Amino acid sequence: MSVIFFILFILLNYLLIFKFAEQLKNKGITIGLIILYFVLLGIALAVHTWFLDKQIFSHAARSIIFRSYLSIMISIALSFVNRIFPALTSYIINFHRKYNTANINRQPIKFLIENQQNIITVSSCLILAGAVLAMYGVWFNVKQ
């Protein structure tokens, strides 16, 4: 069961980081994700406060609910990180084009401008690798 959820959330993170990255630049979707994040946080606090002490759910069901909640929260946070990094990169480039035109053809600024898309792709791959590690930690909690 953990393997299925692990693969499902890795696939979700892949889609959020690579396939839906352009759609996440829409402010309406970003605001929706922020609202979803806080709604899920409120639901988790309510469930923890009123339902966790009562034995409504079995231990296995509580574990799956908590791990799913944690995986969704991690996915939302990583999609924000994936949106922030390209924005910061373009902000740095625009800053140098506006205020540092004399040194625009010198390294490392020239490297950043010429390889902007490659740098963003590598950062997205690193964010996906972080998502894989986070999901592994959530779904295969190895206790010693």
Coordinates of N, CA and C in Angstrom, one line a residue:
M1 N 0.8 -1.2 0.0 CA 0.0 0.0 0.0 C 0.9 1.3 0.0
S2 N 1.9 1.2 0.8 CA 2.8 2.4 0.8 C 3.5 2.6 -0.5
V3 N 3.8 1.6 -1.2 CA 4.5 1.7 -2.5 C 3.5 2.4 -3.5
I4 N 2.3 2.1 -3.5 CA 1.3 2.7 -4.4 C 1.2 4.2 -4.1
F5 N 1.0 4.5 -2.9 CA 0.9 5.9 -2.5 C 2.2 6.7 -2.8
F6 N 3.4 6.0 -2.6 CA 4.7 6.6 -2.9 C 4.8 7.0 -4.4
I7 N 4.4 6.0 -5.2 CA 4.5 6.2 -6.7 C 3.5 7.3 -7.1
L8 N 2.3 7.3 -6.5 CA 1.2 8.2 -6.8 C 1.7 9.7 -6.5
F9 N 2.3 9.9 -5.4 CA 2.7 11.2 -5.0 C 4.0 11.6 -5.7
I10 N 4.8 10.7 -6.1 CA 6.0 11.1 -7.0 C 5.5 11.5 -8.3
L11 N 4.5 10.8 -8.9 CA 3.9 11.2 -10.1 C 3.2 12.6 -10.0
L12 N 2.5 12.8 -8.9 CA 1.9 14.1 -8.7 C 2.9 15.2 -8.6
N13 N 4.0 15.0 -7.9 CA 5.1 16.0 -7.9 C 5.7 16.2 -9.3
Y14 N 5.9 15.2 -10.0 CA 6.5 15.3 -11.4 C 5.5 16.2 -12.2
L15 N 4.2 15.9 -12.1 CA 3.3 16.7 -12.9 C 3.3 18.2 -12.5
L16 N 3.3 18.4 -11.1 CA 3.3 19.8 -10.6 C 4.6 20.6 -11.0
I17 N 5.8 19.9 -11.0 CA 7.0 20.5 -11.3 C 7.3 20.7 -12.7
F18 N 7.0 19.7 -13.6 CA 7.4 19.8 -15.0 C 6.2 20.1 -15.9
K19 N 5.1 19.4 -15.7 CA 4.0 19.6 -16.7 C 3.1 20.8 -16.4
F20 N 2.8 21.1 -15.2 CA 1.9 22.2 -14.9 C 2.6 23.4 -14.3
A21 N 3.9 23.5 -14.6 CA 4.6 24.7 -14.0 C 4.2 26.0 -14.7
E22 N 3.8 26.0 -15.9 CA 3.3 27.2 -16.6 C 2.0 27.6 -16.1
Q23 N 1.1 26.6 -15.8 CA -0.2 26.9 -15.3 C -0.2 27.5 -13.9
L24 N 0.9 27.0 -13.1 CA 1.0 27.5 -11.8 C 1.4 29.0 -11.7
K25 N 1.9 29.5 -12.8 CA 2.2 31.0 -12.9 C 1.0 31.8 -12.8
N26 N -0.2 31.3 -13.1 CA -1.4 32.0 -13.0 C -1.7 32.4 -11.6
K27 N -2.0 33.7 -11.4 CA -2.2 34.1 -10.0 C -3.5 33.5 -9.3
G28 N -4.5 33.2 -10.1 CA -5.7 32.6 -9.6 C -5.4 31.2 -9.1
I29 N -4.6 30.4 -9.8 CA -4.3 29.1 -9.3 C -3.4 29.2 -8.1
T30 N -2.4 30.1 -8.1 CA -1.6 30.3 -6.9 C -2.4 30.6 -5.7
I31 N -3.3 31.5 -5.8 CA -4.2 31.9 -4.7 C -5.0 30.7 -4.2
G32 N -5.5 29.9 -5.2 CA -6.2 28.7 -4.9 C -5.4 27.7 -4.1
L33 N -4.1 27.5 -4.5 CA -3.2 26.6 -3.8 C -2.9 27.1 -2.4
I34 N -2.8 28.4 -2.2 CA -2.6 29.0 -0.9 C -3.8 28.7 0.0
I35 N -5.0 29.0 -0.6 CA -6.2 28.7 0.2 C -6.3 27.2 0.5
L36 N -6.0 26.3 -0.5 CA -6.1 24.9 -0.2 C -5.1 24.5 0.9
Y37 N -3.9 25.1 0.9 CA -2.9 24.8 1.9 C -3.4 25.1 3.3
F38 N -4.0 26.3 3.4 CA -4.5 26.6 4.8 C -5.8 25.9 5.1
V39 N -6.7 25.6 4.1 CA -7.8 24.8 4.4 C -7.4 23.4 4.9
L40 N -6.4 22.8 4.2 CA -6.0 21.5 4.7 C -5.3 21.5 6.0
L41 N -4.6 22.6 6.3 CA -4.1 22.8 7.6 C -5.2 22.9 8.7
G42 N -6.2 23.6 8.4 CA -7.3 23.7 9.3 C -8.1 22.4 9.5
I43 N -8.2 21.7 8.5 CA -8.9 20.4 8.6 C -8.0 19.4 9.4
A44 N -6.7 19.5 9.2 CA -5.8 18.6 9.9 C -5.9 19.0 11.4
L45 N -5.9 20.2 11.7 CA -6.0 20.6 13.1 C -7.3 20.2 13.8
A46 N -8.4 20.3 13.0 CA -9.7 19.9 13.5 C -9.8 18.4 13.7
V47 N -9.2 17.6 12.8 CA -9.2 16.2 12.9 C -8.3 15.8 14.1
H48 N -7.2 16.4 14.2 CA -6.3 16.1 15.4 C -7.0 16.4 16.7
T49 N -7.7 17.6 16.7 CA -8.3 18.0 18.0 C -9.5 17.2 18.4
W50 N -10.4 16.9 17.4 CA -11.7 16.2 17.8 C -11.8 14.8 17.5
F51 N -11.1 14.3 16.5 CA -11.3 12.9 16.1 C -10.2 12.0 16.3
L52 N -9.0 12.5 16.6 CA -7.8 11.6 16.7 C -7.9 10.8 18.0
D53 N -8.3 11.4 19.1 CA -8.3 10.7 20.4 C -9.4 9.7 20.4
K54 N -10.5 9.9 19.7 CA -11.6 8.9 19.7 C -11.2 7.9 18.7
Q55 N -11.5 6.7 18.9 CA -11.1 5.5 18.1 C -12.0 5.3 16.9
I56 N -12.3 6.4 16.2 CA -13.1 6.3 15.0 C -12.4 5.6 13.9
F57 N -11.1 5.9 13.7 CA -10.3 5.3 12.6 C -9.3 4.3 13.3
S58 N -9.0 3.2 12.5 CA -8.0 2.3 13.0 C -6.6 3.0 12.9
H59 N -5.6 2.3 13.5 CA -4.3 2.9 13.5 C -3.8 3.0 12.1
A60 N -4.0 2.0 11.3 CA -3.6 2.0 9.9 C -4.2 3.1 9.1
A61 N -5.5 3.3 9.3 CA -6.2 4.4 8.6 C -5.7 5.7 9.0
R62 N -5.5 5.9 10.3 CA -4.9 7.2 10.7 C -3.5 7.4 10.1
S63 N -2.7 6.4 10.0 CA -1.4 6.5 9.4 C -1.5 6.9 8.0
I64 N -2.4 6.3 7.2 CA -2.5 6.6 5.8 C -3.1 8.0 5.6
I65 N -4.0 8.4 6.5 CA -4.6 9.8 6.4 C -3.5 10.8 6.7
F66 N -2.7 10.6 7.7 CA -1.7 11.5 8.1 C -0.6 11.6 7.0
R67 N -0.2 10.4 6.5 CA 0.9 10.4 5.5 C 0.4 11.1 4.2
S68 N -0.9 10.9 3.8 CA -1.4 11.5 2.6 C -1.5 13.0 2.8
Y69 N -1.9 13.4 4.0 CA -2.0 14.9 4.3 C -0.6 15.5 4.2
L70 N 0.4 14.8 4.8 CA 1.8 15.3 4.8 C 2.3 15.4 3.4
S71 N 2.0 14.4 2.6 CA 2.5 14.3 1.2 C 1.9 15.5 0.3
I72 N 0.6 15.7 0.6 CA -0.1 16.8 -0.2 C 0.6 18.2 0.2
M73 N 0.8 18.4 1.5 CA 1.4 19.6 2.0 C 2.8 19.8 1.4
I74 N 3.6 18.7 1.3 CA 4.9 18.8 0.8 C 4.8 19.1 -0.7
S75 N 3.9 18.5 -1.4 CA 3.7 18.7 -2.9 C 3.4 20.2 -3.1
I76 N 2.5 20.8 -2.3 CA 2.1 22.2 -2.5 C 3.3 23.1 -2.2
A77 N 4.1 22.8 -1.2 CA 5.2 23.6 -0.9 C 6.3 23.5 -1.9
L78 N 6.5 22.3 -2.5 CA 7.5 22.2 -3.5 C 7.1 22.9 -4.8
S79 N 5.8 22.9 -5.1 CA 5.4 23.6 -6.3 C 5.6 25.1 -6.1
F80 N 5.5 25.6 -4.9 CA 5.8 27.0 -4.7 C 7.3 27.3 -4.9
V81 N 8.1 26.4 -4.4 CA 9.6 26.6 -4.5 C 9.9 26.5 -6.0
N82 N 9.3 25.6 -6.7 CA 9.5 25.5 -8.2 C 9.1 26.8 -8.9
R83 N 8.1 27.5 -8.4 CA 7.7 28.7 -9.0 C 8.6 29.9 -8.7
I84 N 9.1 29.9 -7.5 CA 9.9 31.0 -7.0 C 11.3 31.0 -7.7
F85 N 11.9 29.9 -7.9 CA 13.2 29.9 -8.4 C 13.3 30.5 -9.8
P86 N 12.5 30.2 -10.8 CA 12.5 30.9 -12.1 C 12.3 32.4 -12.0
A87 N 11.4 32.7 -11.0 CA 11.1 34.2 -10.9 C 12.3 34.9 -10.3
L88 N 13.0 34.3 -9.4 CA 14.3 34.9 -8.9 C 15.3 35.0 -9.9
T89 N 15.4 34.0 -10.8 CA 16.4 34.0 -11.8 C 16.1 35.1 -12.8
S90 N 14.9 35.2 -13.2 CA 14.6 36.3 -14.2 C 14.7 37.7 -13.5
Y91 N 14.4 37.8 -12.2 CA 14.6 39.0 -11.5 C 16.1 39.4 -11.5
I92 N 17.0 38.5 -11.3 CA 18.4 38.8 -11.3 C 18.9 39.2 -12.7
I93 N 18.4 38.5 -13.7 CA 18.8 38.9 -15.0 C 18.3 40.3 -15.4
N94 N 17.0 40.6 -15.1 CA 16.5 41.9 -15.3 C 17.2 43.0 -14.6
F95 N 17.6 42.7 -13.3 CA 18.3 43.7 -12.5 C 19.7 44.0 -13.2
H96 N 20.4 43.0 -13.7 CA 21.6 43.2 -14.4 C 21.5 43.9 -15.7
R97 N 20.4 43.6 -16.4 CA 20.2 44.3 -17.7 C 19.8 45.8 -17.5
K98 N 19.2 46.1 -16.3 CA 18.8 47.5 -16.1 C 19.9 48.3 -15.4
Y99 N 20.6 47.7 -14.4 CA 21.5 48.5 -13.6 C 23.0 48.1 -13.8
N100 N 23.3 47.1 -14.5 CA 24.7 46.6 -14.7 C 25.0 46.4 -16.2
T101 N 24.6 47.2 -17.0 CA 24.8 47.0 -18.5 C 26.2 47.0 -18.9
A102 N 27.1 47.7 -18.1 CA 28.5 47.7 -18.4 C 29.2 46.3 -18.3
N103 N 28.6 45.5 -17.3 CA 29.3 44.2 -17.1 C 28.4 43.1 -17.5
I104 N 27.5 43.3 -18.4 CA 26.5 42.3 -18.8 C 27.2 41.2 -19.6
N105 N 28.3 41.5 -20.3 CA 29.0 40.5 -21.1 C 30.1 39.8 -20.3
R106 N 30.2 40.0 -19.0 CA 31.2 39.3 -18.2 C 30.6 38.2 -17.4
Q107 N 31.5 37.2 -17.1 CA 31.1 36.1 -16.3 C 30.9 36.5 -14.9
P108 N 30.0 35.9 -14.1 CA 29.1 34.9 -14.3 C 27.7 35.3 -14.9
I109 N 27.5 36.6 -15.1 CA 26.3 37.2 -15.5 C 26.0 36.7 -16.9
K110 N 27.0 36.6 -17.8 CA 26.8 36.2 -19.2 C 26.4 34.7 -19.1
F111 N 27.0 33.9 -18.3 CA 26.6 32.5 -18.2 C 25.2 32.3 -17.7
L112 N 24.8 33.1 -16.8 CA 23.4 33.1 -16.3 C 22.4 33.4 -17.4
I113 N 22.7 34.4 -18.1 CA 21.8 34.9 -19.2 C 21.7 33.8 -20.3
E114 N 22.8 33.3 -20.7 CA 22.9 32.3 -21.8 C 22.3 31.0 -21.4
N115 N 22.3 30.6 -20.2 CA 21.9 29.3 -19.7 C 20.7 29.4 -18.8
Q116 N 19.9 30.4 -18.9 CA 18.8 30.5 -17.9 C 17.8 29.3 -17.9
Q117 N 17.4 28.9 -19.1 CA 16.5 27.8 -19.2 C 17.1 26.5 -18.7
N118 N 18.4 26.3 -18.9 CA 19.1 25.1 -18.4 C 19.2 25.1 -16.9
I119 N 19.5 26.2 -16.4 CA 19.6 26.4 -14.9 C 18.2 26.1 -14.3
I120 N 17.2 26.6 -14.9 CA 15.8 26.4 -14.3 C 15.5 24.9 -14.4
T121 N 15.8 24.2 -15.5 CA 15.6 22.8 -15.7 C 16.3 22.0 -14.6
V122 N 17.6 22.3 -14.4 CA 18.4 21.6 -13.4 C 17.8 21.8 -12.0
S123 N 17.4 23.0 -11.7 CA 16.8 23.3 -10.4 C 15.5 22.5 -10.2
S124 N 14.7 22.4 -11.3 CA 13.5 21.6 -11.2 C 13.8 20.1 -11.0
C125 N 14.8 19.6 -11.6 CA 15.2 18.2 -11.4 C 15.7 18.0 -9.9
L126 N 16.4 19.0 -9.4 CA 16.8 18.9 -8.0 C 15.6 19.0 -7.0
I127 N 14.6 19.8 -7.4 CA 13.4 19.9 -6.6 C 12.7 18.5 -6.6
L128 N 12.6 17.9 -7.8 CA 12.0 16.6 -7.9 C 12.7 15.6 -7.1
A129 N 14.1 15.6 -7.1 CA 14.8 14.7 -6.3 C 14.6 14.9 -4.8
G130 N 14.4 16.2 -4.4 CA 14.0 16.4 -3.0 C 12.6 15.9 -2.7
A131 N 11.7 16.0 -3.7 CA 10.4 15.4 -3.5 C 10.4 13.9 -3.3
V132 N 11.3 13.2 -4.1 CA 11.4 11.8 -4.0 C 11.9 11.4 -2.6
L133 N 12.9 12.2 -2.2 CA 13.5 11.9 -0.8 C 12.4 12.2 0.3
A134 N 11.7 13.2 0.1 CA 10.7 13.6 1.1 C 9.6 12.5 1.1
M135 N 9.1 12.1 0.0 CA 8.1 11.1 -0.1 C 8.6 9.7 0.4
Y136 N 9.8 9.4 0.2 CA 10.4 8.2 0.7 C 10.4 8.2 2.2
G137 N 10.8 9.4 2.8 CA 10.7 9.5 4.2 C 9.3 9.4 4.8
V138 N 8.3 9.9 4.1 CA 7.0 9.9 4.6 C 6.4 8.5 4.5
W139 N 6.6 7.8 3.3 CA 5.9 6.6 3.1 C 6.7 5.3 3.6
F140 N 8.0 5.4 3.7 CA 8.8 4.3 4.1 C 9.6 4.7 5.4
N141 N 8.8 5.1 6.4 CA 9.4 5.5 7.6 C 10.2 4.4 8.3
V142 N 11.5 4.3 8.1 CA 12.3 3.2 8.6 C 12.6 3.6 10.1
K143 N 12.2 2.7 11.0 CA 12.5 3.0 12.4 C 13.6 2.0 12.8
Q144 N 14.5 2.6 13.6 CA 15.6 1.8 14.1 C 15.4 1.3 15.5

